[in-house]
Short mmCIF file of C-alpha atoms in Angstrom, two decimals:
data_model
loop_
_atom_site.label_atom_id
_atom_site.label_comp_id
_atom_site.label_asym_id
_atom_site.label_seq_id
_atom_site.Cartn_x
_atom_site.Cartn_y
_atom_site.Cartn_z
CA MET A 1 -14.12 -20.53 62.89
CA THR A 2 -10.79 -18.96 64.04
CA SER A 3 -8.11 -18.09 61.87
CA SER A 4 -6.59 -20.69 62.56
CA SER A 5 -7.85 -22.50 61.92
CA LYS A 6 -9.11 -21.31 58.67
CA LYS A 7 -5.56 -21.21 57.42
CA ASP A 8 -4.95 -25.13 58.98
CA LEU A 9 -7.63 -25.81 56.23
CA THR A 10 -6.32 -24.08 53.52
CA LEU A 11 -3.89 -25.16 54.04
CA ALA A 12 -4.50 -28.68 53.72
CA ALA A 13 -6.59 -28.00 50.86
CA LEU A 14 -3.73 -26.51 48.45
CA ALA A 15 -1.80 -29.64 50.12
CA ALA A 16 -4.20 -32.45 48.94
CA VAL A 17 -4.53 -30.24 45.20
CA PHE A 18 -0.37 -30.44 44.77
CA LEU A 19 -0.71 -33.89 45.65
CA ILE A 20 -3.39 -35.41 43.24
CA LEU A 21 -1.44 -33.31 40.27
CA ALA A 22 1.66 -34.58 41.31
CA ALA A 23 0.28 -38.21 40.80
CA VAL A 24 -0.99 -37.61 37.88
CA PHE A 25 1.85 -35.88 36.66
CA LEU A 26 4.06 -39.02 38.01
CA THR A 27 1.33 -41.38 36.29
CA ASP A 28 0.69 -39.63 32.96
CA ALA A 29 -3.10 -39.91 33.85
CA LEU A 30 -3.61 -37.06 31.61
CA GLY A 31 -1.47 -38.82 28.97
CA ARG A 32 0.71 -37.00 26.42
CA PRO A 33 0.43 -34.88 22.81
CA LYS A 34 0.40 -37.02 20.28
CA LEU A 35 3.33 -37.15 18.35
CA PRO A 36 3.50 -35.93 14.95
CA ALA A 37 3.90 -38.81 12.27
CA PRO A 38 7.90 -38.06 10.89
CA LEU A 39 7.48 -36.31 7.31
CA PRO A 40 8.13 -38.50 4.69
CA LEU A 41 11.64 -38.55 3.45
CA VAL A 42 12.66 -36.90 -0.23
CA ASP A 43 13.32 -38.94 -3.20
CA THR A 44 16.41 -39.55 -3.86
CA ASN A 45 15.68 -38.51 -7.63
CA PHE A 46 15.70 -35.25 -6.62
CA LEU A 47 19.47 -35.74 -5.08
CA SER A 48 20.72 -36.38 -8.63
CA THR A 49 23.79 -34.69 -10.43
CA ALA A 50 22.98 -35.99 -13.60
CA THR A 51 22.59 -34.17 -16.69
CA VAL A 52 19.00 -33.30 -18.20
CA ARG A 53 20.48 -34.69 -21.88
CA ARG A 54 23.13 -37.51 -22.43
CA SER A 55 25.84 -35.54 -24.78
CA TYR A 56 27.24 -37.65 -28.04
CA ALA A 57 31.17 -37.92 -25.99
CA ASP A 58 29.08 -39.17 -22.62
CA LEU A 59 27.27 -42.19 -25.03
CA VAL A 60 30.66 -42.75 -25.85
CA LYS A 61 32.83 -42.55 -22.59
CA ALA A 62 29.78 -44.60 -20.85
CA LYS A 63 30.21 -47.26 -24.74
CA ASP A 64 26.90 -46.91 -24.78
CA ASP A 65 24.15 -47.65 -27.44
CA LEU A 66 25.31 -45.13 -30.40
CA SER A 67 22.80 -46.33 -33.31
CA ASP A 68 21.11 -42.90 -32.92
CA PHE A 69 24.10 -41.15 -34.98
CA ASP A 70 24.24 -44.13 -37.61
CA CYS A 71 23.04 -42.07 -40.00
CA TYR A 72 23.95 -44.97 -43.24
CA THR A 73 22.33 -47.47 -41.93
CA CYS A 74 19.38 -46.12 -43.48
CA HIS A 75 20.90 -42.80 -45.55
CA GLU A 76 22.55 -43.43 -48.62
CA LYS A 77 26.31 -42.49 -48.69
CA GLY A 78 27.29 -38.84 -50.81
CA LYS A 79 23.25 -37.70 -51.27
CA ALA A 80 21.87 -35.07 -49.69
CA PRO A 81 18.33 -36.02 -48.48
CA PRO A 82 15.46 -34.08 -49.73
CA LEU A 83 14.09 -32.04 -46.85
CA ARG A 84 10.11 -31.35 -47.90
CA TYR A 85 7.76 -28.31 -46.39
CA ASP A 86 4.39 -27.76 -45.73
CA SER A 87 2.27 -25.05 -47.34
CA ARG A 88 3.38 -23.22 -44.49
CA GLN A 89 6.74 -23.86 -44.98
CA ASN A 90 7.23 -25.90 -41.70
CA LEU A 91 9.38 -29.02 -42.00
CA ILE A 92 7.90 -31.79 -42.82
CA VAL A 93 10.03 -34.19 -39.94
CA ALA A 94 10.26 -37.89 -41.56
CA LYS A 95 8.59 -40.39 -39.76
CA GLU A 96 11.73 -42.15 -38.72
CA HIS A 97 13.00 -39.07 -37.27
CA ALA A 98 9.73 -38.87 -35.11
CA ASP A 99 11.50 -37.89 -32.17
CA VAL A 100 12.94 -34.84 -33.58
CA VAL A 101 10.95 -31.90 -31.83
CA MET A 102 11.21 -28.89 -34.52
CA GLY A 103 11.61 -26.19 -31.75
CA HIS A 104 14.80 -24.26 -32.50
CA GLY A 105 15.14 -20.42 -33.12
CA SER A 106 11.42 -18.46 -33.00
CA HIS A 107 8.41 -18.65 -35.89
CA GLY A 108 9.36 -21.79 -37.17
CA ARG A 109 12.43 -20.13 -39.44
CA ASN A 110 15.22 -22.40 -38.66
CA ASN A 111 13.14 -25.31 -40.43
CA ASN A 112 16.56 -26.41 -42.62
CA CYS A 113 18.71 -28.96 -41.18
CA PHE A 114 21.26 -28.14 -43.20
CA ASN A 115 21.58 -24.92 -41.04
CA CYS A 116 23.42 -27.33 -38.62
CA HIS A 117 24.13 -30.09 -40.17
CA ASN A 118 26.65 -31.32 -43.23
CA GLU A 119 24.58 -31.99 -46.35
CA THR A 120 27.10 -34.51 -47.78
CA ASN A 121 28.51 -36.51 -44.66
CA LEU A 122 25.43 -36.88 -41.96
CA GLU A 123 28.07 -37.69 -39.36
CA LEU A 124 29.55 -34.71 -39.31
CA LEU A 125 28.02 -31.01 -38.45
CA GLN A 126 28.84 -27.70 -39.96
CA SER A 127 29.08 -24.29 -38.63
CA ARG A 128 27.40 -21.17 -40.68
CA ASP A 129 31.09 -19.92 -41.35
CA GLY A 130 31.76 -23.79 -43.08
CA ARG A 131 34.00 -25.41 -40.40
CA GLN A 132 33.06 -29.51 -40.34
CA LEU A 133 32.55 -30.55 -36.91
CA ARG A 134 32.14 -33.92 -35.09
CA PHE A 135 29.27 -34.69 -32.36
CA SER A 136 31.57 -34.66 -29.71
CA ASP A 137 32.67 -31.13 -31.28
CA SER A 138 29.58 -29.11 -31.18
CA PRO A 139 29.54 -26.46 -28.70
CA GLN A 140 31.51 -24.98 -31.42
CA LEU A 141 29.02 -25.05 -33.79
CA CYS A 142 26.53 -23.75 -31.42
CA GLY A 143 28.46 -20.60 -30.65
CA SER A 144 28.81 -20.21 -34.22
CA CYS A 145 25.67 -18.51 -33.51
CA HIS A 146 25.30 -18.00 -29.64
CA GLY A 147 28.90 -15.78 -29.10
CA PRO A 148 27.83 -14.19 -25.82
CA THR A 149 26.55 -17.38 -24.58
CA TYR A 150 29.84 -19.49 -25.88
CA ARG A 151 31.51 -16.64 -24.16
CA ASP A 152 29.70 -16.93 -20.85
CA TRP A 153 30.61 -21.05 -21.05
CA GLU A 154 34.26 -20.93 -22.44
CA THR A 155 34.49 -19.30 -18.28
CA GLY A 156 32.42 -21.11 -16.80
CA VAL A 157 29.60 -18.51 -16.64
CA HIS A 158 27.21 -20.13 -18.45
CA GLY A 159 26.13 -23.53 -17.78
CA ARG A 160 26.87 -26.53 -15.65
CA THR A 161 30.07 -26.93 -13.50
CA GLY A 162 31.11 -30.23 -11.47
CA GLY A 163 33.81 -31.18 -9.41
CA TYR A 164 36.21 -28.51 -8.33
CA TRP A 165 36.14 -24.95 -8.01
CA ASN A 166 39.61 -25.10 -6.93
CA ARG A 167 41.90 -24.86 -10.62
CA THR A 168 45.19 -25.54 -9.16
CA GLY A 169 43.63 -29.05 -8.03
CA GLU A 170 41.15 -31.76 -9.61
CA PRO A 171 39.92 -30.89 -13.56
CA THR A 172 36.43 -28.78 -12.86
CA ASP A 173 34.12 -31.13 -14.99
CA ARG A 174 32.55 -29.02 -17.60
CA LYS A 175 29.21 -29.57 -19.31
CA ALA A 176 28.88 -29.09 -23.57
CA CYS A 177 25.09 -27.44 -24.39
CA VAL A 178 23.31 -30.54 -25.71
CA ASN A 179 23.67 -31.82 -22.01
CA CYS A 180 21.48 -29.51 -20.87
CA HIS A 181 19.47 -28.65 -24.72
CA ASP A 182 17.80 -30.04 -27.09
CA PRO A 183 19.62 -28.75 -29.71
CA HIS A 184 16.36 -29.83 -32.27
CA SER A 185 14.16 -27.98 -29.01
CA PRO A 186 16.64 -26.17 -27.09
CA HIS A 187 14.41 -24.17 -24.38
CA PHE A 188 14.99 -25.66 -21.22
CA PRO A 189 12.39 -28.07 -20.20
CA GLY A 190 10.32 -27.35 -17.20
CA ARG A 191 10.05 -30.80 -14.25
CA HIS A 192 8.32 -31.21 -11.16
CA PRO A 193 9.38 -28.66 -8.40
CA ALA A 194 10.58 -31.04 -5.17
CA PRO A 195 8.38 -31.28 -1.95
CA GLY A 196 8.48 -27.32 -0.21
CA PRO A 197 8.90 -27.26 3.41
CA HIS A 198 6.40 -28.69 5.60
CA GLY A 199 4.16 -26.22 8.12
CA LEU A 200 5.07 -26.74 11.51
CA HIS A 201 2.39 -28.19 12.69
CA GLU A 202 1.31 -30.22 9.70
CA THR A 203 0.38 -33.60 9.90
CA ALA A 204 -0.05 -36.41 7.66
CA ASP A 205 -3.60 -36.53 8.65
CA ALA A 206 -3.99 -32.52 9.27
CA PRO A 207 -2.74 -30.26 6.59
CA SER A 208 -2.03 -27.11 7.74
CA THR A 209 -4.94 -24.75 8.16
CA GLN A 210 -3.10 -21.78 7.93
CA PRO A 211 -3.13 -19.70 4.00
CA GLU A 212 -0.70 -20.29 1.98
CA THR A 213 1.15 -17.27 2.03
CA HIS A 214 1.41 -17.62 5.84
CA ARG A 215 2.53 -20.58 6.17
CA MET B 1 5.71 -23.01 49.02
CA GLU B 2 4.93 -21.32 52.12
CA THR B 3 6.93 -22.20 55.55
CA PRO B 4 5.29 -22.79 58.62
CA GLU B 5 5.29 -19.60 61.72
CA PRO B 6 7.85 -20.67 64.26
CA VAL B 7 6.11 -21.81 67.07
CA PRO B 8 7.84 -21.95 70.33
CA ASP B 9 6.60 -25.17 71.09
CA MET B 10 5.77 -28.09 68.79
CA ASN B 11 2.46 -29.10 68.92
CA ARG B 12 0.28 -32.08 67.44
CA ARG B 13 -1.04 -29.10 64.95
CA SER B 14 2.04 -27.79 63.95
CA PHE B 15 3.70 -31.12 63.72
CA LEU B 16 0.97 -32.13 61.42
CA ARG B 17 1.03 -29.04 58.99
CA THR B 18 4.95 -28.66 59.03
CA SER B 19 4.81 -32.35 57.44
CA ALA B 20 1.73 -32.08 54.86
CA VAL B 21 3.55 -28.96 53.51
CA LEU B 22 7.03 -31.33 53.20
CA THR B 23 5.37 -33.99 51.88
CA THR B 24 3.57 -31.29 49.15
CA GLY B 25 6.88 -29.79 48.37
CA LEU B 26 8.70 -32.96 47.95
CA ALA B 27 5.71 -34.67 46.26
CA ALA B 28 5.37 -31.20 43.43
CA LEU B 29 9.00 -31.48 43.55
CA ALA B 30 9.61 -35.19 42.30
CA ALA B 31 6.78 -34.77 39.56
CA SER B 32 8.48 -31.63 38.03
CA LEU B 33 11.83 -33.13 38.03
CA LYS B 34 10.31 -36.31 36.29
CA PRO B 35 11.13 -35.11 32.58
CA LEU B 36 14.62 -35.43 33.83
CA MET B 37 14.31 -39.51 33.85
CA GLU B 38 14.00 -39.50 30.15
CA MET B 39 17.12 -37.56 29.56
CA THR B 40 19.24 -39.85 27.59
CA ASP B 41 21.70 -37.15 26.07
CA PHE B 42 23.57 -36.23 29.56
CA PRO B 43 26.77 -34.35 28.85
CA THR B 44 29.86 -36.25 29.87
CA ALA B 45 32.56 -35.09 31.66
CA GLU B 46 34.52 -34.76 28.21
CA ARG B 47 32.53 -32.63 26.41
CA PHE B 48 31.52 -30.47 29.63
CA MET B 49 34.99 -29.44 30.32
CA GLN B 50 36.03 -28.65 26.24
CA LYS B 51 37.38 -25.71 25.19
CA TYR B 52 36.31 -22.93 22.98
CA TYR B 53 36.82 -23.92 19.39
CA LYS B 54 39.80 -20.72 18.77
CA GLU B 55 41.63 -21.63 22.59
CA MET B 56 41.82 -26.00 21.63
CA SER B 57 45.66 -26.98 20.52
CA LYS B 58 45.60 -29.95 18.12
CA THR B 59 45.86 -32.31 20.35
CA ASP B 60 42.61 -31.01 22.62
CA MET B 61 41.22 -31.33 19.00
CA GLU B 62 41.78 -34.73 17.98
CA LYS B 63 40.38 -36.00 20.85
CA VAL B 64 37.12 -34.05 20.21
CA LEU B 65 37.04 -35.27 16.86
CA LYS B 66 37.90 -38.55 18.05
CA ARG B 67 34.71 -37.97 20.68
CA ILE B 68 32.95 -36.92 18.17
CA ALA B 69 32.72 -40.11 15.52
CA ASP B 70 32.72 -41.96 18.85
CA ASP B 71 29.22 -40.31 19.77
CA VAL B 72 28.04 -40.58 16.16
CA GLU B 73 29.11 -44.82 15.62
CA GLN B 74 26.72 -44.79 18.62
CA GLN B 75 24.19 -43.05 17.58
CA TYR B 76 24.22 -44.28 14.26
CA GLY B 77 25.94 -47.27 13.68
CA LEU B 78 28.36 -45.98 11.46
CA ARG B 79 32.07 -44.78 11.59
CA PRO B 80 32.23 -41.10 10.17
CA GLU B 81 35.47 -39.20 9.05
CA VAL B 82 35.27 -35.95 11.33
CA ARG B 83 37.33 -33.57 10.34
CA ASP B 84 38.23 -30.02 11.69
CA TYR B 85 39.02 -28.78 7.43
CA LYS B 86 40.97 -25.17 8.21
CA PRO B 87 40.37 -21.83 5.41
CA LEU B 88 42.42 -21.57 2.65
CA ASN B 89 45.15 -19.05 2.28
CA GLY B 90 44.42 -16.53 -0.58
CA VAL B 91 40.80 -17.42 -0.32
CA GLU B 92 37.57 -15.74 -0.62
CA TYR B 93 34.65 -17.50 -1.31
CA VAL B 94 31.77 -15.44 -3.52
CA TYR B 95 28.25 -17.07 -4.33
CA CYS B 96 26.64 -16.25 -7.29
CA LEU B 97 22.91 -16.64 -8.08
CA ASN B 98 21.48 -16.52 -11.80
CA LEU B 99 17.43 -15.64 -11.35
CA THR B 100 17.23 -15.66 -14.84
CA ARG B 101 17.93 -18.89 -15.22
CA CYS B 102 16.76 -20.81 -11.88
CA ILE B 103 13.52 -22.52 -12.27
CA GLY B 104 12.72 -23.66 -8.59
CA CYS B 105 12.60 -27.02 -8.62
CA ARG B 106 14.30 -27.03 -5.17
CA LYS B 107 16.70 -29.66 -5.90
CA CYS B 108 19.55 -27.45 -4.02
CA VAL B 109 17.35 -27.61 -0.97
CA HIS B 110 17.04 -31.76 -0.87
CA ALA B 111 20.88 -31.78 -1.81
CA CYS B 112 21.61 -29.08 0.82
CA VAL B 113 20.13 -31.44 3.53
CA ALA B 114 21.14 -34.03 2.14
CA GLU B 115 24.95 -33.35 2.52
CA ASN B 116 24.71 -31.46 5.31
CA ASN B 117 22.89 -34.21 8.15
CA GLN B 118 20.15 -31.48 8.55
CA SER B 119 17.01 -33.40 10.51
CA ARG B 120 14.22 -34.69 8.25
CA SER B 121 11.36 -34.61 11.14
CA PRO B 122 11.41 -31.83 11.84
CA GLU B 123 12.52 -30.79 9.04
CA ILE B 124 15.30 -28.07 8.87
CA GLN B 125 16.35 -26.47 5.12
CA TYR B 126 18.84 -23.96 4.85
CA ILE B 127 17.65 -22.85 1.76
CA ARG B 128 14.84 -21.14 1.01
CA VAL B 129 13.42 -20.48 -2.76
CA LEU B 130 10.87 -17.91 -3.35
CA LYS B 131 8.80 -17.07 -5.83
CA LEU B 132 8.40 -13.61 -7.32
CA PRO B 133 6.14 -12.60 -9.94
CA HIS B 134 7.73 -10.57 -12.79
CA GLY B 135 9.19 -7.13 -12.83
CA SER B 136 9.74 -6.61 -8.81
CA LEU B 137 11.98 -8.00 -6.19
CA ASP B 138 9.12 -7.42 -3.21
CA ILE B 139 10.12 -10.44 -0.98
CA GLU B 140 6.20 -9.64 0.56
CA LYS B 141 4.67 -11.00 -2.73
CA ALA B 142 7.00 -14.21 -2.47
CA ASP B 143 6.27 -16.55 -1.57
CA HIS B 144 7.54 -20.40 -0.85
CA ASN B 145 5.07 -23.46 -0.81
CA TYR B 146 4.38 -23.11 -4.14
CA ALA B 147 3.71 -26.55 -5.63
CA PRO B 148 2.26 -26.42 -9.25
CA GLU B 149 3.10 -29.83 -11.63
CA SER B 150 5.89 -28.49 -13.44
CA VAL B 151 8.17 -25.49 -13.23
CA PRO B 152 9.09 -22.42 -13.48
CA GLU B 153 5.45 -20.91 -13.81
CA LYS B 154 4.85 -18.55 -16.44
CA GLY B 155 5.07 -14.66 -14.94
CA PHE B 156 7.13 -15.95 -12.08
CA PHE B 157 10.56 -16.11 -10.93
CA TYR B 158 12.26 -17.93 -8.35
CA MET B 159 14.54 -16.83 -5.84
CA PRO B 160 16.65 -18.87 -4.05
CA VAL B 161 17.68 -17.14 -0.28
CA GLN B 162 19.60 -19.06 2.26
CA CYS B 163 23.20 -17.89 4.30
CA GLN B 164 25.02 -14.80 2.81
CA GLN B 165 27.81 -15.04 4.03
CA CYS B 166 27.94 -10.97 4.81
CA LYS B 167 31.13 -9.32 5.37
CA ASN B 168 29.36 -7.55 8.09
CA PRO B 169 27.31 -10.16 9.50
CA PRO B 170 24.43 -9.13 12.01
CA CYS B 171 24.31 -12.86 13.17
CA VAL B 172 28.27 -12.57 15.13
CA LYS B 173 27.37 -9.08 16.59
CA VAL B 174 25.23 -10.05 18.77
CA CYS B 175 26.41 -13.47 19.76
CA PRO B 176 26.15 -13.50 23.29
CA VAL B 177 29.11 -16.41 23.95
CA HIS B 178 31.38 -15.96 21.10
CA ALA B 179 29.94 -19.34 19.16
CA THR B 180 29.35 -18.15 15.52
CA TRP B 181 32.24 -16.00 13.72
CA GLN B 182 33.01 -15.43 10.08
CA GLU B 183 36.71 -16.91 9.22
CA THR B 184 39.33 -15.42 7.16
CA ASP B 185 37.73 -17.37 3.54
CA GLY B 186 34.31 -15.14 4.61
CA ILE B 187 32.36 -18.42 5.89
CA THR B 188 30.52 -17.91 9.05
CA VAL B 189 30.72 -20.41 10.79
CA ILE B 190 29.36 -21.76 14.44
CA ASP B 191 30.73 -23.71 17.09
CA TYR B 192 28.12 -26.49 17.67
CA ASP B 193 29.35 -27.36 21.17
CA TRP B 194 29.97 -23.25 22.50
CA CYS B 195 26.30 -22.44 21.24
CA ILE B 196 24.01 -21.87 23.87
CA GLY B 197 20.87 -21.90 22.18
CA CYS B 198 19.91 -18.32 22.71
CA ARG B 199 18.04 -17.08 18.88
CA TYR B 200 19.73 -14.08 19.36
CA CYS B 201 21.22 -14.89 16.15
CA GLU B 202 17.90 -16.03 14.21
CA ALA B 203 16.15 -12.21 15.30
CA ALA B 204 19.17 -10.43 13.89
CA CYS B 205 20.32 -12.48 10.52
CA PRO B 206 18.11 -10.01 8.11
CA TYR B 207 17.70 -13.19 5.48
CA TRP B 208 16.01 -15.46 7.65
CA ALA B 209 19.00 -17.72 7.05
CA ARG B 210 19.25 -19.44 10.48
CA ARG B 211 17.80 -22.61 11.66
CA PHE B 212 16.94 -23.78 15.30
CA ASN B 213 17.11 -27.28 16.42
CA PHE B 214 13.58 -27.36 18.87
CA THR B 215 13.84 -30.39 19.28
CA LYS B 216 16.39 -33.83 18.87
CA PRO B 217 17.55 -33.99 15.09
CA SER B 218 16.23 -37.09 13.52
CA ILE B 219 18.16 -38.52 10.60
CA PRO B 220 17.37 -41.76 9.11
CA LYS B 221 20.81 -44.02 9.41
CA GLU B 222 20.94 -44.65 5.37
CA ARG B 223 20.68 -41.05 4.69
CA ILE B 224 23.75 -39.99 6.63
CA ASN B 225 26.85 -38.17 5.34
CA PRO B 226 30.21 -39.51 6.47
CA ASN B 227 32.41 -37.21 5.29
CA MET B 228 32.11 -34.21 8.28
CA SER B 229 33.32 -31.32 9.39
CA TYR B 230 33.77 -29.76 13.24
CA LEU B 231 32.30 -26.24 11.84
CA GLY B 232 30.00 -28.37 9.33
CA ASN B 233 27.99 -30.81 8.79
CA ARG B 234 28.61 -33.42 12.14
CA PRO B 235 25.02 -33.81 13.86
CA ARG B 236 23.58 -31.23 15.75
CA ARG B 237 22.41 -31.37 19.47
CA GLN B 238 18.45 -30.31 20.44
CA GLY B 239 19.19 -26.53 21.15
CA VAL B 240 21.73 -25.13 18.84
CA MET B 241 21.55 -22.94 15.74
CA GLU B 242 22.72 -24.32 12.49
CA LYS B 243 22.94 -22.62 8.73
CA CYS B 244 24.37 -22.51 5.62
CA HIS B 245 28.50 -22.86 6.13
CA PHE B 246 28.96 -23.15 1.96
CA CYS B 247 29.74 -26.67 2.51
CA ILE B 248 33.04 -26.44 4.80
CA GLN B 249 33.45 -30.04 4.33
CA ARG B 250 33.19 -30.07 0.74
CA THR B 251 34.73 -26.45 -0.47
CA ARG B 252 38.08 -26.04 1.85
CA GLN B 253 39.13 -29.77 0.04
CA GLY B 254 38.04 -27.30 -3.62
CA LYS B 255 34.68 -28.95 -4.59
CA TYR B 256 32.07 -26.92 -5.18
CA PRO B 257 29.42 -27.29 -2.57
CA ALA B 258 26.45 -29.32 -3.30
CA CYS B 259 23.38 -27.49 -4.30
CA LEU B 260 25.74 -26.01 -7.22
CA GLU B 261 26.72 -29.64 -8.04
CA VAL B 262 22.90 -30.77 -8.14
CA CYS B 263 21.34 -27.93 -10.50
CA PRO B 264 20.32 -29.00 -12.82
CA THR B 265 20.65 -25.44 -15.05
CA GLY B 266 23.61 -24.78 -13.84
CA ALA B 267 22.51 -20.81 -12.52
CA ARG B 268 24.90 -21.36 -9.07
CA LYS B 269 28.64 -19.95 -9.82
CA PHE B 270 30.50 -20.46 -6.48
CA GLY B 271 34.32 -19.95 -6.10
CA ASN B 272 37.36 -17.28 -5.38
CA ILE B 273 36.98 -14.28 -6.00
CA LEU B 274 40.60 -13.44 -4.97
CA ASP B 275 41.31 -15.58 -8.26
CA PRO B 276 40.95 -13.03 -11.00
CA SER B 277 40.00 -16.34 -13.71
CA SER B 278 36.97 -17.62 -11.88
CA GLU B 279 33.52 -17.39 -12.90
CA VAL B 280 32.26 -15.47 -10.16
CA SER B 281 35.03 -13.01 -11.02
CA HIS B 282 33.43 -12.60 -14.42
CA ILE B 283 30.32 -12.65 -13.31
CA LEU B 284 31.18 -9.51 -11.36
CA ARG B 285 32.75 -8.29 -13.78
CA THR B 286 31.30 -8.73 -16.84
CA LYS B 287 27.21 -9.32 -15.61
CA ARG B 288 25.47 -5.86 -15.57
CA VAL B 289 22.93 -6.00 -12.99
CA PHE B 290 23.66 -7.84 -9.80
CA ILE B 291 22.01 -7.05 -6.52
CA GLN B 292 22.90 -7.68 -2.79
CA LEU B 293 19.35 -8.85 -0.89
CA LYS B 294 18.43 -5.91 1.46
CA GLU B 295 21.32 -4.12 0.56
CA GLU B 296 20.50 -0.88 2.54
CA MET B 297 20.74 -2.80 5.82
CA GLY B 298 24.96 -3.14 5.42
CA THR B 299 25.32 -6.62 5.70
CA ASN B 300 27.37 -6.62 2.87
CA PRO B 301 26.63 -9.96 1.41
CA ARG B 302 28.99 -12.26 -0.28
CA PHE B 303 26.19 -13.52 -2.24
CA PHE B 304 25.14 -11.82 -5.32
CA TYR B 305 21.83 -12.88 -7.45
CA TYR B 306 22.05 -11.73 -11.03
CA PHE B 307 20.75 -11.25 -14.92
CA ASP B 308 22.00 -12.84 -18.03
CA VAL B 309 21.06 -9.14 -19.29
#
């Protein structure tokens, strides 16, 4: 075979290969890689800016059910309700107040209702220095023991703020202590976390195979 | 592609050879151009000729904002309010995050996505919440894929990381086209129409804060936030960078950023450091321990992590 005809043969073969490849690409003969299924949208509950709890002031503002604060439908006026304790000095919570979990302070030492509630007028609160406060003024009661935290709260450093950082314009929305803390059991409750980032090659039917720390 | 050797006279063989080569070349070219047939997002002349952000006059900007609103309306079927918010005078933003209070619930991550029109699939998130064991600040030990039934988990603390709005930002230095810069209020912004997508800034950022749109972002119509800004949360194109911009469309109107509004514990604090009565001023004055992440890099972040002591 001469070198010229060898060259022609090679060229012809190359041309054929290119033509076949072009045809394959143009007709999508090999198919396309499957697109991953769209990721699920996040539950809109995670986008809610609502506080964990609603304060007395919130309930009043929303004209909501205030029957929980209506002490004298059951209690007798002017008469301090008796407190009962078990053998380990734990307060026995009456079944009418079963929603109250006593968990304020360590070692169960804060076990007297009248450390915070007014003994003679149950619709008032009473701070350690003897001030009688309405339910809507509860931060001052909290502040009578938790001084540094109260100071931080007053300047906006502790607790939630919302609305406007720009003090000269619209008002800043300040939340009260009880918007986040249950006064009877103030530890901030745990919650289910929102979904984390999805792996790059993760699909619904094939979750990522990488070790958790490397995804 | 091979070209046939010049031959003095065209004979049958050389004609066949030449035409075979030509046909192959044309067919290969057609095949390689096929993806263009599927392209839908051709830049209009208007967008192609658009000026650099800092060189635009007021009327130029008005035209551009209208063009963006039209694009969004065409694509998502709702008319957005697109504005170009300018930095406020006498304001420098600082973010403080209380590591004692953060419980790692990731609500900030998703509030940010909702506010800033990030792509949902594939997913782009500006905030990454790191879970770290108590007693260490070693980022190497961090995990961001935690998914327990309930947070916080015992023995761990959580550290959300987002753009630190550095005073000395390495990302700005490496941008070859000046598509990202620091504004007078301290926010480092990106002109999405000027970005060429080289991802240098992503590589330069020591906080993994910059994100790249590898594909066309997809956002469901019902989740679009119609309050948009040019340098902030207007929908991005494929092939551009994006990152946290302290919710420009909110903060430059005096509002708190979306991540702060949604935080259930009040761990996030934001404000004007030049105002001595702001929360952030109080924190930096009175809280004893605060850290700037990777302080040794010399980036001087405007994002401070602190503890309640």
